[in-house]
Amino acid sequence: MSLAVFGSVGLDDVETPAGSVQEVVGGSAVYFSLAASLFTGVRVAANVGGDFPESAWSVLRSRGADLSGLQVFSDRPTFRWSGRYEGDMNEAQTLKTELNVLAEAPVVPDSFGDARIVFLANMGPDTQLSLIERFGDAVVFADTMNLWIDTQRPALEKLLGLVYGFICNDAEARALTGEQNLIAAGQHLQAMGPDIVVIKKGEHGSFLFTREGRFGLPAYPTDQVVDPTGAGDSFAGGFLGSLAEHDSWSLDELRRSMVYGTVCASLTVESFSTSGLEQAGRMHLDKRFSALRDFVSF
Amino acid sequence: MSLAVFGSVGLDDVETPAGSVQEVVGGSAVYFSLAASLFTGVRVAANVGGDFPESAWSVLRSRGADLSGLQVFSDRPTFRWSGRYEGDMNEAQTLKTELNVLAEAPVVPDSFGDARIVFLANMGPDTQLSLIERFGDAVVFADTMNLWIDTQRPALEKLLGLVYGFICNDAEARALTGEQNLIAAGQHLQAMGPDIVVIKKGEHGSFLFTREGRFGLPAYPTDQVVDPTGAGDSFAGGFLGSLAEHDSWSLDELRRSMVYGTVCASLTVESFSTSGLEQAGRMHLDKRFSALRDFVSF
């Protein structure tokens, strides 16, 4: 079980043109691990309040995930996020954020020490830096958000110098580098440290930058985007889950894992909350993998 | 010489983050035919003022283009357009438009009667409809712009029922169909008539919709976007030029021609005005074709 994720567990209120839901299961660690668990065992670390439904973990348990990193605060509420999507749905308008148990530092169980790939989902870069120290031998990937780019840039730049891979969206890549052109932004991010940079572009797909070459992929061509929440973390989970499964960092394997990440994101956006990833099986993934290959082939 | 284009010849003032130029050669018919002429002979029809530099036609002449459809109004000025690009440069802010000789109807030389593929660049849909009547046996592709979607929708809808192919950008596809999701918008456009729909997405690439299948392609991964003016018409010229050269409408040929369109657009955006397409040769195109195949392969 070589893959570990540190991130959030949340209860989300979401409004999209397709409808709205209240207090549904969400959070970066949840989306990431549901996607990754389709490929490999995954260790999950996150803070959870007493109000989070225990039943939400059943699918991850059935897929063999290690949930010993869940730190439950039984008398405090779970992280809450509320957001709205309009128009092209590429960016959420955040209506409310309540950190609650997310204000506490995550725990690192001793059993996580054997993790060879670690994903640090969006959280304060100081917390990410303290976690990196615990995984000296692992390959670490990190995500971030515009809040930290605006308020904690020095810590974020230090983080970029230490991680093997960095996964962010187009707006974050532009804000971090000052480059409007995303190819230039990806190259600039690599120059800040990471060997591997992934830029997620929502409906426009994704770019991969490595020392050996680059890769570009459209999004999976779905005509039913119900709720984009969690798509980026689902992408990261599919991407790193596939890499952990195959235990290779070749450019070919990175490309194929980008496709699996894209497929996992497509399953997430087609319904509210986590039901797309919960209902999916490996055959679903492989069918979409083939469909996406056909979509881009010439 | 089976390909003909009807469009504009212009003198453009353009401001971008990379610099600014005044009264440079532009216009849809110019960009289109410079791209198409890299693949095939092309017949060009457009209205030109007396102030347009004769030297601008030398490259097209050297590539064997038929310029007998250029209608020169020696005592009147050429169409003028002035625009500015900012930020991600996906959309121009139009600062000034002077129709001048573009207010007159284009001419159709008798020699154009053998055209088997006709491209009607952006112009009033009534003019496009009158041109379609002259090419009953040809495969007709048309482009449009938001102005006509807003002001002449009935004529545009009639046009969509008559053309074989429709090429527009993402904003136009959304405005015409009311669909925010571009996959849904492409399907909706096909239901309005055309067998083939191409949606151009600027830096995000392009989608192709046919009765046999769909295709998605990222833009060519250039980190030097100097001026996007003419990229869409360069795309259309490369796409239809390649199709005219190979004289096939198979999905495989359409996919390869989308790639050549993408390559032609990339040559246009890397410098001001038409110099990218003027300096290019077939080896340039094939080198970028291979690079783009490598970029998207998995």
Coordinates of C-alpha atoms in Angstrom, one line a residue:
Chain A
M1 CA 0.0 0.0 0.0
S2 CA 2.4 2.6 -1.3
L3 CA 0.1 5.6 -1.8
A4 CA -1.0 8.0 1.0
V5 CA -3.1 11.1 0.9
F6 CA -3.4 14.0 3.3
G7 CA -6.4 16.3 2.7
S8 CA -9.8 17.3 3.8
V9 CA -13.1 15.5 4.6
G10 CA -16.0 17.8 4.1
L11 CA -19.8 18.3 4.0
D12 CA -20.7 20.4 1.0
D13 CA -23.6 22.5 -0.1
V14 CA -23.5 22.8 -3.9
E15 CA -25.6 24.7 -6.4
T16 CA -25.2 24.1 -10.1
P17 CA -27.4 24.7 -13.2
A18 CA -28.4 21.0 -12.8
G19 CA -29.7 21.3 -9.2
S20 CA -28.5 21.7 -5.7
V21 CA -27.6 19.4 -2.8
Q22 CA -27.0 20.0 1.0
E23 CA -24.5 18.5 3.4
V24 CA -23.2 15.9 0.9
V25 CA -20.0 14.0 1.4
G26 CA -17.0 15.8 -0.1
G27 CA -13.4 16.9 0.6
S28 CA -10.1 16.4 -1.2
A29 CA -9.1 13.3 0.7
V30 CA -12.4 11.6 0.0
Y31 CA -12.5 12.3 -3.8
F32 CA -8.8 11.5 -4.1
S33 CA -8.9 8.2 -2.3
L34 CA -12.2 7.0 -3.9
A35 CA -10.4 7.5 -7.3
A36 CA -7.1 6.0 -6.2
S37 CA -8.8 3.0 -4.6
L38 CA -9.9 1.9 -8.1
F39 CA -6.3 1.2 -8.8
T40 CA -4.4 0.5 -5.5
G41 CA -4.7 0.4 -1.8
V42 CA -4.6 3.9 -0.4
R43 CA -3.9 5.3 3.1
V44 CA -6.1 8.2 4.0
A45 CA -5.3 10.9 6.6
A46 CA -7.8 13.7 7.4
N47 CA -9.6 15.3 10.3
V48 CA -13.3 14.4 10.7
G49 CA -16.0 15.8 12.9
G50 CA -18.5 13.8 14.9
D51 CA -21.3 14.7 12.4
F52 CA -19.7 12.9 9.5
P53 CA -21.7 9.8 8.4
E54 CA -19.8 6.6 9.2
S55 CA -21.5 5.0 6.2
A56 CA -19.5 7.3 3.9
W57 CA -16.5 5.1 4.4
S58 CA -18.0 1.8 3.4
V59 CA -16.9 1.9 -0.3
L60 CA -13.3 2.9 0.6
R61 CA -13.2 0.1 3.2
S62 CA -14.5 -2.4 0.7
R63 CA -11.7 -1.4 -1.6
G64 CA -9.1 -2.1 1.1
A65 CA -8.2 1.5 2.0
D66 CA -6.3 2.1 5.2
L67 CA -8.4 4.6 7.2
S68 CA -6.2 4.7 10.3
G69 CA -5.2 8.3 9.5
L70 CA -8.7 9.6 10.0
Q71 CA -8.6 11.7 13.2
V72 CA -12.2 11.9 14.5
F73 CA -13.2 14.9 16.8
S74 CA -16.5 13.5 18.1
D75 CA -17.7 16.7 19.7
R76 CA -16.8 19.1 16.8
P77 CA -18.3 19.6 13.4
T78 CA -16.7 18.5 10.1
F79 CA -15.3 21.0 7.6
R80 CA -18.1 22.7 5.7
W81 CA -17.9 24.2 2.2
S82 CA -20.7 25.8 0.2
G83 CA -20.3 26.8 -3.4
R84 CA -22.1 27.7 -6.6
Y85 CA -21.3 27.0 -10.3
E86 CA -22.7 29.1 -13.2
G87 CA -22.1 29.5 -16.9
D88 CA -19.3 27.3 -18.2
M89 CA -18.9 25.8 -14.6
N90 CA -15.1 26.0 -14.8
E91 CA -14.8 27.8 -11.5
A92 CA -16.8 27.6 -8.3
Q93 CA -18.0 30.7 -6.5
T94 CA -17.3 29.9 -2.8
L95 CA -20.3 31.0 -0.7
K96 CA -19.1 29.8 2.7
T97 CA -16.2 28.0 4.3
E98 CA -16.1 26.7 7.9
L99 CA -12.8 25.1 8.8
N100 CA -14.0 23.5 12.0
V101 CA -11.8 20.4 12.6
L102 CA -9.6 21.3 9.6
A103 CA -8.0 23.9 11.9
E104 CA -6.2 21.0 13.7
A105 CA -3.0 19.5 12.3
P106 CA -3.4 16.1 10.6
V107 CA -1.9 13.0 12.3
V108 CA 0.6 10.7 10.6
P109 CA 0.1 7.1 11.8
D110 CA 3.3 5.0 12.1
S111 CA 1.8 2.6 9.6
F112 CA 2.1 5.3 6.9
G113 CA 5.8 5.2 7.1
D114 CA 6.1 2.8 4.2
A115 CA 4.2 5.1 1.7
R116 CA 6.3 5.5 -1.4
I117 CA 4.0 8.1 -3.0
V118 CA 2.4 10.9 -0.9
F119 CA -0.2 13.3 -2.1
L120 CA -0.6 16.5 -0.1
A121 CA -4.0 17.9 -1.2
N122 CA -4.7 21.7 -0.9
M123 CA -3.9 22.9 2.6
G124 CA -1.7 25.6 4.2
P125 CA 1.9 25.2 2.8
D126 CA 3.3 25.3 6.3
T127 CA 1.3 22.1 7.1
Q128 CA 2.4 20.6 3.8
L129 CA 6.1 21.4 4.6
S130 CA 5.8 19.8 8.1
L131 CA 4.3 16.6 6.4
I132 CA 7.1 16.4 3.8
E133 CA 9.6 16.1 6.7
R134 CA 7.9 12.9 7.7
F135 CA 8.2 11.3 4.3
G136 CA 11.9 11.8 3.4
D137 CA 12.1 8.8 1.1
A138 CA 8.7 9.1 -0.6
V139 CA 7.8 10.8 -3.9
V140 CA 5.7 13.7 -2.8
F141 CA 3.1 15.5 -4.9
A142 CA 1.3 18.6 -3.7
D143 CA -1.7 20.8 -4.8
T144 CA -2.5 24.3 -3.6
M145 CA -5.1 27.1 -4.0
N146 CA -5.1 30.8 -4.8
L147 CA -5.5 31.8 -1.1
W148 CA -2.0 30.4 -0.3
I149 CA -0.5 32.0 -3.5
D150 CA -1.8 35.3 -2.3
T151 CA -1.0 35.0 1.4
Q152 CA 1.8 32.4 1.9
R153 CA 4.0 32.6 -1.3
P154 CA 7.4 32.2 0.5
A155 CA 6.3 28.9 2.1
L156 CA 4.7 27.8 -1.2
E157 CA 7.9 28.5 -3.1
K158 CA 9.9 26.5 -0.5
L159 CA 7.4 23.7 -1.0
L160 CA 7.9 23.7 -4.8
G161 CA 11.6 23.3 -4.2
L162 CA 11.0 20.1 -2.2
V163 CA 8.2 18.2 -4.0
Y164 CA 8.7 15.8 -6.9
G165 CA 5.4 16.7 -8.5
F166 CA 3.0 19.7 -8.4
I167 CA -0.6 19.5 -9.5
C168 CA -2.6 22.7 -9.8
N169 CA -5.3 24.3 -12.0
D170 CA -4.9 26.8 -14.8
A171 CA -5.7 29.9 -12.6
E172 CA -3.2 28.8 -9.9
A173 CA -0.5 28.2 -12.5
R174 CA -1.0 31.7 -13.9
A175 CA -1.1 33.3 -10.5
L176 CA 2.0 31.5 -9.3
T177 CA 4.1 32.3 -12.4
G178 CA 2.7 35.5 -13.8
E179 CA 2.5 33.7 -17.2
Q180 CA -0.8 33.9 -19.1
N181 CA 0.4 31.2 -21.6
L182 CA -0.1 27.8 -19.9
I183 CA 2.8 26.2 -21.7
A184 CA 5.1 28.9 -20.5
A185 CA 3.5 28.7 -17.0
G186 CA 4.2 24.9 -16.9
Q187 CA 7.8 25.4 -17.9
H188 CA 8.1 28.2 -15.3
L189 CA 6.7 26.0 -12.6
Q190 CA 9.2 23.3 -13.4
A191 CA 12.0 25.8 -13.1
M192 CA 10.7 26.5 -9.5
G193 CA 11.5 22.9 -8.5
P194 CA 9.2 20.1 -9.4
D195 CA 10.3 17.4 -11.9
I196 CA 6.6 16.9 -12.8
V197 CA 4.0 19.6 -13.2
V198 CA 0.3 18.9 -14.0
I199 CA -2.0 21.7 -15.0
K200 CA -5.7 20.9 -14.8
K201 CA -7.9 22.9 -17.1
G202 CA -11.4 21.7 -16.2
E203 CA -13.5 21.2 -19.3
H204 CA -10.4 22.0 -21.4
G205 CA -8.4 19.0 -20.2
S206 CA -4.9 18.9 -18.8
F207 CA -1.2 19.4 -19.5
L208 CA 1.7 17.3 -18.2
F209 CA 5.3 18.7 -18.0
T210 CA 8.2 16.3 -17.3
R211 CA 12.0 16.5 -17.8
E212 CA 11.6 14.1 -20.7
G213 CA 8.6 15.6 -22.5
R214 CA 5.1 17.1 -22.4
F215 CA 1.7 15.8 -22.9
G216 CA -1.7 17.4 -23.6
L217 CA -5.1 15.8 -23.2
P218 CA -8.7 17.1 -23.7
A219 CA -11.2 16.4 -21.0
Y220 CA -13.4 13.3 -21.4
P221 CA -16.1 14.4 -23.9
T222 CA -19.1 14.2 -21.6
D223 CA -22.2 16.3 -22.4
Q224 CA -23.5 16.0 -18.9
V225 CA -21.6 18.0 -16.3
V226 CA -23.8 18.0 -13.2
D227 CA -21.3 19.1 -10.6
P228 CA -17.5 19.8 -11.0
T229 CA -16.8 19.7 -7.3
G230 CA -14.0 17.2 -6.6
A231 CA -13.0 16.8 -10.2
G232 CA -9.5 18.0 -9.6
D233 CA -8.9 15.7 -6.6
S234 CA -10.5 12.8 -8.5
F235 CA -8.0 13.5 -11.3
A236 CA -5.1 13.5 -8.9
G237 CA -6.4 10.3 -7.3
G238 CA -6.7 8.5 -10.6
F239 CA -3.4 9.8 -11.8
L240 CA -1.4 8.8 -8.7
G241 CA -3.4 5.7 -8.1
S242 CA -2.5 4.4 -11.6
L243 CA 1.2 5.4 -11.1
A244 CA 1.3 3.6 -7.7
E245 CA -0.3 0.5 -9.3
H246 CA 2.3 0.3 -12.1
D247 CA 5.2 1.6 -10.0
S248 CA 6.8 3.4 -12.9
W249 CA 7.7 7.0 -13.7
S250 CA 8.3 6.6 -17.4
L251 CA 6.8 9.3 -19.6
D252 CA 4.5 6.6 -21.2
E253 CA 3.2 5.5 -17.8
L254 CA 2.7 9.2 -16.8
R255 CA 0.7 9.8 -20.0
R256 CA -1.5 6.7 -19.4
S257 CA -2.0 7.8 -15.8
M258 CA -3.1 11.3 -16.9
V259 CA -5.8 9.5 -19.0
Y260 CA -7.0 7.5 -15.9
G261 CA -7.0 10.8 -13.9
T262 CA -9.1 12.4 -16.7
V263 CA -11.5 9.4 -16.7
C264 CA -11.9 9.6 -12.9
A265 CA -12.7 13.3 -13.1
S266 CA -15.3 12.6 -15.7
L267 CA -17.1 10.1 -13.4
T268 CA -17.1 12.7 -10.7
V269 CA -18.6 15.6 -12.7
E270 CA -21.5 13.6 -14.1
S271 CA -23.3 13.5 -10.7
F272 CA -23.3 15.3 -7.4
S273 CA -21.0 14.3 -4.6
T274 CA -19.0 11.0 -4.8
S275 CA -21.6 8.7 -6.4
G276 CA -19.8 8.5 -9.7
L277 CA -16.6 7.2 -8.2
E278 CA -18.4 5.0 -5.7
Q279 CA -20.4 3.2 -8.4
A280 CA -17.5 2.8 -10.8
G281 CA -15.5 -0.3 -11.4
R282 CA -12.3 -1.0 -13.3
M283 CA -14.3 -1.9 -16.4
H284 CA -15.9 1.5 -16.4
L285 CA -12.5 3.1 -16.3
D286 CA -11.1 1.0 -19.1
K287 CA -14.0 1.6 -21.3
R288 CA -13.6 5.4 -20.9
F289 CA -9.9 5.1 -21.3
S290 CA -10.5 3.4 -24.7
A291 CA -13.1 6.0 -25.7
L292 CA -10.8 8.8 -24.9
R293 CA -8.0 7.2 -26.9
D294 CA -10.3 7.0 -29.8
F295 CA -11.4 10.6 -29.3
V296 CA -7.9 12.0 -29.6
S297 CA -6.4 9.6 -32.1
F298 CA -5.2 10.6 -35.6
Chain B
M1 CA -8.2 23.8 -58.1
S2 CA -11.2 22.6 -56.2
L3 CA -11.1 25.0 -53.2
A4 CA -12.5 28.5 -53.1
V5 CA -12.8 31.1 -50.3
F6 CA -15.1 34.1 -50.0
G7 CA -14.1 36.5 -47.2
S8 CA -12.4 39.7 -46.3
V9 CA -9.2 41.5 -47.1
G10 CA -8.2 43.9 -44.4
L11 CA -5.7 46.3 -42.9
D12 CA -5.5 45.7 -39.2
D13 CA -4.2 47.7 -36.2
V14 CA -3.5 45.2 -33.4
E15 CA -2.3 45.6 -29.8
T16 CA -1.2 42.6 -27.8
P17 CA 1.0 42.1 -24.7
A18 CA 3.8 41.4 -27.2
G19 CA 3.6 44.7 -29.0
S20 CA 1.5 46.6 -31.5
V21 CA 1.3 47.0 -35.3
Q22 CA -0.6 49.4 -37.6
E23 CA -2.2 48.8 -41.0
V24 CA -0.8 45.3 -41.4
V25 CA -2.2 42.8 -43.9
G26 CA -5.1 40.8 -42.6
G27 CA -8.6 39.6 -43.4
S28 CA -10.3 36.2 -43.3
A29 CA -9.7 35.5 -47.0
V30 CA -6.0 36.3 -46.7
Y31 CA -5.3 34.1 -43.7
F32 CA -7.5 31.3 -45.0
S33 CA -5.9 31.2 -48.5
L34 CA -2.3 31.6 -47.2
A35 CA -2.9 28.5 -45.1
A36 CA -4.8 26.5 -47.8
S37 CA -2.2 27.4 -50.4
L38 CA 0.3 25.3 -48.4
F39 CA -1.7 22.3 -49.5
T40 CA -3.6 23.0 -52.7
G41 CA -4.4 25.6 -55.3
V42 CA -7.0 28.0 -53.9
R43 CA -9.4 30.5 -55.6
V44 CA -9.8 33.7 -53.6
A45 CA -12.7 36.1 -53.8
A46 CA -12.8 39.3 -51.8
N47 CA -13.2 43.1 -52.1
V48 CA -10.1 45.2 -51.9
G49 CA -9.5 48.9 -51.7
G50 CA -7.0 50.9 -53.7
D51 CA -4.8 51.3 -50.7
F52 CA -4.1 47.6 -50.2
P53 CA -0.4 46.8 -51.1
E54 CA -0.1 44.8 -54.3
S55 CA 3.0 43.1 -52.8
A56 CA 0.8 41.4 -50.3
W57 CA -0.3 38.9 -53.0
S58 CA 3.1 37.8 -54.1
V59 CA 3.3 34.7 -51.8
L60 CA -0.2 33.5 -52.8
R61 CA 0.7 34.0 -56.5
S62 CA 3.9 32.0 -56.0
R63 CA 1.8 29.2 -54.5
G64 CA -0.4 29.2 -57.6
A65 CA -3.5 30.8 -56.1
D66 CA -6.3 32.1 -58.5
L67 CA -6.8 35.7 -57.5
S68 CA -9.3 36.5 -60.2
G69 CA -12.0 36.9 -57.6
L70 CA -10.3 39.9 -56.1
Q71 CA -12.6 42.9 -56.8
V72 CA -10.5 46.1 -56.6
F73 CA -12.2 49.4 -55.8
S74 CA -9.3 51.7 -56.7
D75 CA -10.8 54.9 -55.3
R76 CA -12.0 53.5 -52.0
P77 CA -10.3 52.2 -48.9
T78 CA -9.8 48.6 -47.8
F79 CA -11.7 47.2 -44.8
R80 CA -10.1 48.3 -41.6
W81 CA -10.2 46.5 -38.2
S82 CA -8.6 47.5 -35.0
G83 CA -8.4 45.3 -31.9
R84 CA -6.7 44.6 -28.6
Y85 CA -5.8 41.4 -26.8
E86 CA -5.2 41.1 -23.1
G87 CA -4.8 38.5 -20.5
D88 CA -5.2 35.0 -21.9
M89 CA -5.7 36.5 -25.4
N90 CA -8.5 34.2 -26.2
E91 CA -10.8 37.0 -27.4
A92 CA -10.1 40.3 -29.1
Q93 CA -11.6 43.5 -27.9
T94 CA -12.7 45.3 -31.2
L95 CA -11.7 48.9 -31.0
K96 CA -12.8 50.0 -34.5
T97 CA -14.4 48.5 -37.6
E98 CA -14.6 50.3 -41.0
L99 CA -16.4 48.2 -43.6
N100 CA -15.4 50.4 -46.6
V101 CA -15.4 48.1 -49.7
L102 CA -16.7 45.2 -47.6
A103 CA -20.1 46.8 -47.9
E104 CA -20.2 45.7 -51.6
A105 CA -21.3 42.2 -52.6
P106 CA -18.4 39.9 -53.6
V107 CA -18.1 38.8 -57.2
V108 CA -18.1 35.2 -58.4
P109 CA -15.9 34.7 -61.4
D110 CA -17.1 32.1 -63.9
S111 CA -13.8 30.3 -63.5
F112 CA -14.9 29.5 -59.9
G113 CA -17.7 27.3 -61.1
D114 CA -15.6 24.1 -60.8
A115 CA -14.9 24.6 -57.1
R116 CA -15.8 21.5 -55.2
I117 CA -15.2 22.9 -51.7
V118 CA -16.2 26.4 -50.9
F119 CA -15.5 28.3 -47.6
L120 CA -17.7 31.2 -46.7
A121 CA -15.8 33.1 -44.1
N122 CA -17.6 35.3 -41.6
M123 CA -19.9 37.7 -43.4
G124 CA -23.6 38.6 -43.3
P125 CA -25.6 35.3 -43.6
D126 CA -27.8 36.9 -46.4
T127 CA -24.6 37.2 -48.5
Q128 CA -23.5 33.7 -47.6
L129 CA -27.0 32.4 -48.6
S130 CA -26.7 34.2 -52.0
L131 CA -23.3 32.6 -52.6
I132 CA -24.5 29.1 -51.7
E133 CA -27.0 29.4 -54.6
R134 CA -24.1 29.8 -57.0
F135 CA -22.4 26.6 -55.8
G136 CA -25.1 24.0 -55.9
D137 CA -22.8 21.0 -56.4
A138 CA -20.0 22.1 -54.0
V139 CA -19.4 21.1 -50.4
V140 CA -19.9 24.4 -48.6
F141 CA -18.4 25.3 -45.2
A142 CA -19.4 28.5 -43.4
D143 CA -18.2 30.5 -40.4
T144 CA -20.0 33.4 -38.6
M145 CA -19.7 35.8 -35.7
N146 CA -21.7 36.9 -32.7
L147 CA -23.0 40.0 -34.5
W148 CA -25.0 37.8 -36.9
I149 CA -26.2 35.5 -34.2
D150 CA -27.6 38.5 -32.3
T151 CA -29.1 40.3 -35.3
Q152 CA -29.8 37.8 -38.1
R153 CA -30.5 34.5 -36.5
P154 CA -33.3 33.4 -38.9
A155 CA -31.0 33.8 -41.9
L156 CA -28.2 32.1 -40.0
E157 CA -30.5 29.1 -39.1
K158 CA -31.4 28.8 -42.8
L159 CA -27.7 28.8 -43.7
L160 CA -27.1 26.0 -41.2
G161 CA -29.7 24.0 -42.9
L162 CA -27.9 24.3 -46.2
V163 CA -24.2 24.0 -45.5
Y164 CA -22.3 20.7 -45.3
G165 CA -19.9 22.0 -42.6
F166 CA -20.0 24.8 -40.0
I167 CA -16.9 26.2 -38.3
C168 CA -17.2 28.5 -35.4
N169 CA -15.6 29.4 -32.1
D170 CA -16.6 28.3 -28.6
A171 CA -18.5 31.6 -27.8
E172 CA -20.4 31.4 -31.0
A173 CA -21.3 27.8 -30.5
R174 CA -22.6 28.6 -27.0
A175 CA -24.6 31.7 -28.3
L176 CA -26.1 29.8 -31.2
T177 CA -27.3 26.8 -29.1
G178 CA -27.8 28.1 -25.6
E179 CA -25.6 25.2 -24.4
Q180 CA -22.7 26.0 -22.1
N181 CA -21.2 22.5 -22.5
L182 CA -19.4 22.4 -25.8
I183 CA -19.9 18.7 -26.4
A184 CA -23.7 19.4 -26.1
A185 CA -23.3 22.5 -28.2
G186 CA -21.6 20.6 -31.0
Q187 CA -24.3 18.0 -31.1
H188 CA -27.0 20.7 -31.0
L189 CA -25.3 22.5 -34.0
Q190 CA -25.3 19.2 -35.9
A191 CA -29.0 18.9 -35.2
M192 CA -29.5 22.3 -36.9
G193 CA -28.2 20.9 -40.2
P194 CA -24.5 20.6 -40.8
D195 CA -23.0 17.1 -41.2
I196 CA -19.7 18.4 -39.9
V197 CA -19.2 20.9 -37.1
V198 CA -15.9 22.3 -35.9
I199 CA -15.7 24.3 -32.7
K200 CA -12.4 26.3 -32.4
K201 CA -11.4 26.9 -28.8
G202 CA -8.3 29.1 -29.2
E203 CA -5.6 28.1 -26.8
H204 CA -7.7 25.2 -25.7
G205 CA -7.7 23.5 -29.1
S206 CA -10.7 22.3 -31.1
F207 CA -13.5 19.7 -31.4
L208 CA -14.8 18.0 -34.5
F209 CA -18.3 16.5 -34.7
T210 CA -19.3 14.2 -37.6
R211 CA -22.0 11.7 -38.2
E212 CA -19.4 8.9 -37.8
G213 CA -17.6 10.2 -34.6
R214 CA -16.0 13.0 -32.7
F215 CA -12.5 14.2 -32.3
G216 CA -10.7 16.5 -29.8
L217 CA -7.3 18.1 -30.1
P218 CA -5.4 20.5 -27.9
A219 CA -3.8 23.6 -29.5
Y220 CA -0.2 23.3 -30.7
P221 CA 1.8 23.7 -27.5
T222 CA 3.5 27.0 -28.3
D223 CA 4.8 29.2 -25.5
Q224 CA 5.0 32.3 -27.8
V225 CA 1.6 33.7 -28.6
V226 CA 2.3 37.1 -30.2
D227 CA -1.0 37.8 -31.9
P228 CA -4.0 35.5 -32.2
T229 CA -5.6 37.6 -35.1
G230 CA -6.4 35.3 -38.0
A231 CA -5.8 32.0 -36.1
G232 CA -9.4 30.8 -36.8
D233 CA -9.2 31.5 -40.5
S234 CA -5.7 30.0 -40.7
F235 CA -7.2 26.9 -39.0
A236 CA -10.0 26.7 -41.5
G237 CA -7.6 27.2 -44.4
G238 CA -5.3 24.4 -43.2
F239 CA -8.3 22.1 -42.5
L240 CA -10.0 22.6 -45.8
G241 CA -6.8 22.9 -47.8
S242 CA -5.7 19.5 -46.5
L243 CA -9.1 18.0 -47.2
A244 CA -9.1 19.4 -50.8
E245 CA -5.6 18.0 -51.3
H246 CA -6.6 14.5 -50.2
D247 CA -10.1 14.7 -51.6
S248 CA -11.6 12.5 -48.9
W249 CA -14.2 13.0 -46.2
S250 CA -13.4 9.9 -44.1
L251 CA -13.2 10.5 -40.4
D252 CA -9.5 9.7 -40.4
E253 CA -8.9 12.3 -43.1
L254 CA -11.0 14.9 -41.2
R255 CA -8.9 14.2 -38.1
R256 CA -5.6 14.6 -39.9
S257 CA -6.9 17.8 -41.5
M258 CA -7.9 19.2 -38.1
V259 CA -4.3 18.7 -37.1
Y260 CA -3.0 20.6 -40.1
G261 CA -5.5 23.3 -39.3
T262 CA -4.1 23.5 -35.8
V263 CA -0.6 23.6 -37.1
C264 CA -1.5 26.5 -39.5
A265 CA -3.1 28.4 -36.6
S266 CA 0.0 27.9 -34.5
L267 CA 2.2 29.5 -37.2
T268 CA -0.2 32.5 -37.4
V269 CA -0.2 33.2 -33.6
E270 CA 3.5 33.2 -33.2
S271 CA 4.0 36.5 -35.1
F272 CA 2.0 39.6 -36.1
S273 CA 0.0 39.6 -39.4
T274 CA 0.6 36.8 -42.0
S275 CA 4.4 36.3 -41.7
G276 CA 4.1 32.9 -40.1
L277 CA 2.1 31.4 -42.9
E278 CA 4.1 33.3 -45.6
Q279 CA 7.4 31.9 -44.4
A280 CA 6.2 28.4 -43.8
G281 CA 6.7 25.4 -46.1
R282 CA 5.4 21.9 -46.1
M283 CA 8.3 20.6 -44.0
H284 CA 7.4 23.1 -41.3
L285 CA 3.9 21.8 -41.3
D286 CA 4.9 18.1 -41.2
K287 CA 7.3 18.7 -38.4
R288 CA 4.6 20.3 -36.3
F289 CA 2.2 17.6 -37.3
S290 CA 4.5 15.0 -35.9
A291 CA 5.2 17.1 -32.7
L292 CA 1.5 17.5 -32.1
R293 CA 1.0 13.7 -32.6
D294 CA 3.7 13.1 -30.0
F295 CA 2.2 15.7 -27.6
V296 CA -1.2 13.9 -27.5
S297 CA -0.1 10.2 -27.9
F298 CA -0.6 7.6 -25.1

